[in-house]
Each structure stands twice: as C-alpha cells, then as structure tokens.
C-alpha cells in the first residue's frame, strides 16, 4: 500500500498478475477501516491522473 502524493489520505494498492497491473485506490475511515473506492486495470500511463481525480471525488462522497 502506497500513499499518493498531493492527496489527503488516499492510498494505492498495486497488484501484478502476469503482465497485467491492477490498481485499487483506498483510504482509511474511522477505527482504521480500509474503504476501497475505485479499482482498474492499468493499461496506459495517462490513465493515472484521471483515475486519481475519480478516487478523490468518490472519497468526498463517502465521507
């Protein structure tokens, strides 16, 4: 689990299976509960910025 720079408490879980890379964005809620907000298969480098924005929006909606 890796903390994302310039984010307020957003983390990335990265999983590699063969040649496929999957990323799952999550954050900690009260009592150290991990809330999984968004996941996707990494295909292109430019996907990351858009996906980070989506995850921040999802976190705001949950909290």
Tab-separated table of C-alpha atoms in Angstrom:
chain	number	residue	atom	x	y	z
A	1	UNK	CA	0.000	0.000	0.000
A	2	UNK	CA	1.444	3.354	-1.049
A	3	UNK	CA	0.333	6.864	-0.018
A	4	UNK	CA	-0.365	9.044	-3.059
A	5	UNK	CA	1.468	12.357	-3.121
A	6	UNK	CA	-0.655	15.516	-3.027
A	7	UNK	CA	-3.663	13.634	-1.683
A	8	UNK	CA	-5.325	13.799	1.693
A	9	UNK	CA	-5.186	10.216	2.898
A	10	UNK	CA	-5.594	8.432	-0.439
A	11	UNK	CA	-3.619	5.192	-0.903
A	12	UNK	CA	-2.919	2.902	-3.844
A	13	UNK	CA	-2.770	-0.878	-3.744
A	14	UNK	CA	-0.933	-2.246	-6.769
A	15	UNK	CA	-1.284	-5.882	-7.841
A	16	UNK	CA	0.536	-7.539	-10.721
A	17	UNK	CA	-0.692	-10.828	-12.179
A	18	UNK	CA	1.463	-11.931	-15.087
A	19	UNK	CA	1.764	-8.920	-17.409
A	20	UNK	CA	-1.391	-7.269	-16.062
A	21	UNK	CA	-1.209	-4.495	-13.469
A	22	UNK	CA	-4.248	-3.624	-11.359
A	23	UNK	CA	-4.580	-0.543	-9.160
A	24	UNK	CA	-7.017	-0.098	-6.336
A	25	UNK	CA	-7.470	3.239	-4.577
A	26	UNK	CA	-8.493	3.251	-0.937
A	27	UNK	CA	-8.437	5.309	2.250
A	28	UNK	CA	-8.771	4.790	5.996
A	29	UNK	CA	-12.029	5.568	7.744
A	30	UNK	CA	-12.733	5.681	11.484
A	31	UNK	CA	-11.131	2.861	13.529
A	32	UNK	CA	-8.638	2.012	10.749
A	33	UNK	CA	-11.314	0.589	8.453
A	34	UNK	CA	-9.982	0.470	4.876
A	35	UNK	CA	-12.521	1.756	2.353
A	36	UNK	CA	-11.902	0.640	-1.228
A	37	UNK	CA	-13.100	3.381	-3.530
A	38	UNK	CA	-12.025	2.617	-7.074
A	39	UNK	CA	-10.085	-0.018	-8.984
A	40	UNK	CA	-8.958	-0.517	-12.565
A	41	UNK	CA	-6.551	-2.376	-14.819
A	42	UNK	CA	-3.552	-0.235	-15.731
A	43	UNK	CA	-3.141	-0.081	-19.494
A	44	UNK	CA	-1.815	3.384	-20.345
A	45	UNK	CA	0.293	5.896	-18.372
A	46	UNK	CA	-2.209	8.721	-18.947
A	47	UNK	CA	-4.999	6.840	-17.138
A	48	UNK	CA	-3.491	7.516	-13.711
A	49	UNK	CA	-4.307	11.264	-13.441
A	50	UNK	CA	-7.955	10.767	-14.408
A	51	UNK	CA	-8.349	7.801	-12.067
A	52	UNK	CA	-6.823	9.744	-9.160
A	53	UNK	CA	-9.394	12.528	-9.666
A	54	UNK	CA	-12.214	9.952	-9.745
A	55	UNK	CA	-10.994	8.394	-6.494
A	56	UNK	CA	-10.781	11.765	-4.721
A	57	UNK	CA	-14.346	12.539	-5.804
A	58	UNK	CA	-15.549	9.143	-4.554
A	59	UNK	CA	-13.833	9.687	-1.193
A	60	UNK	CA	-15.531	13.069	-0.746
A	61	UNK	CA	-18.905	11.497	-1.479
A	62	UNK	CA	-18.392	8.748	1.097
A	63	UNK	CA	-17.094	10.967	3.891
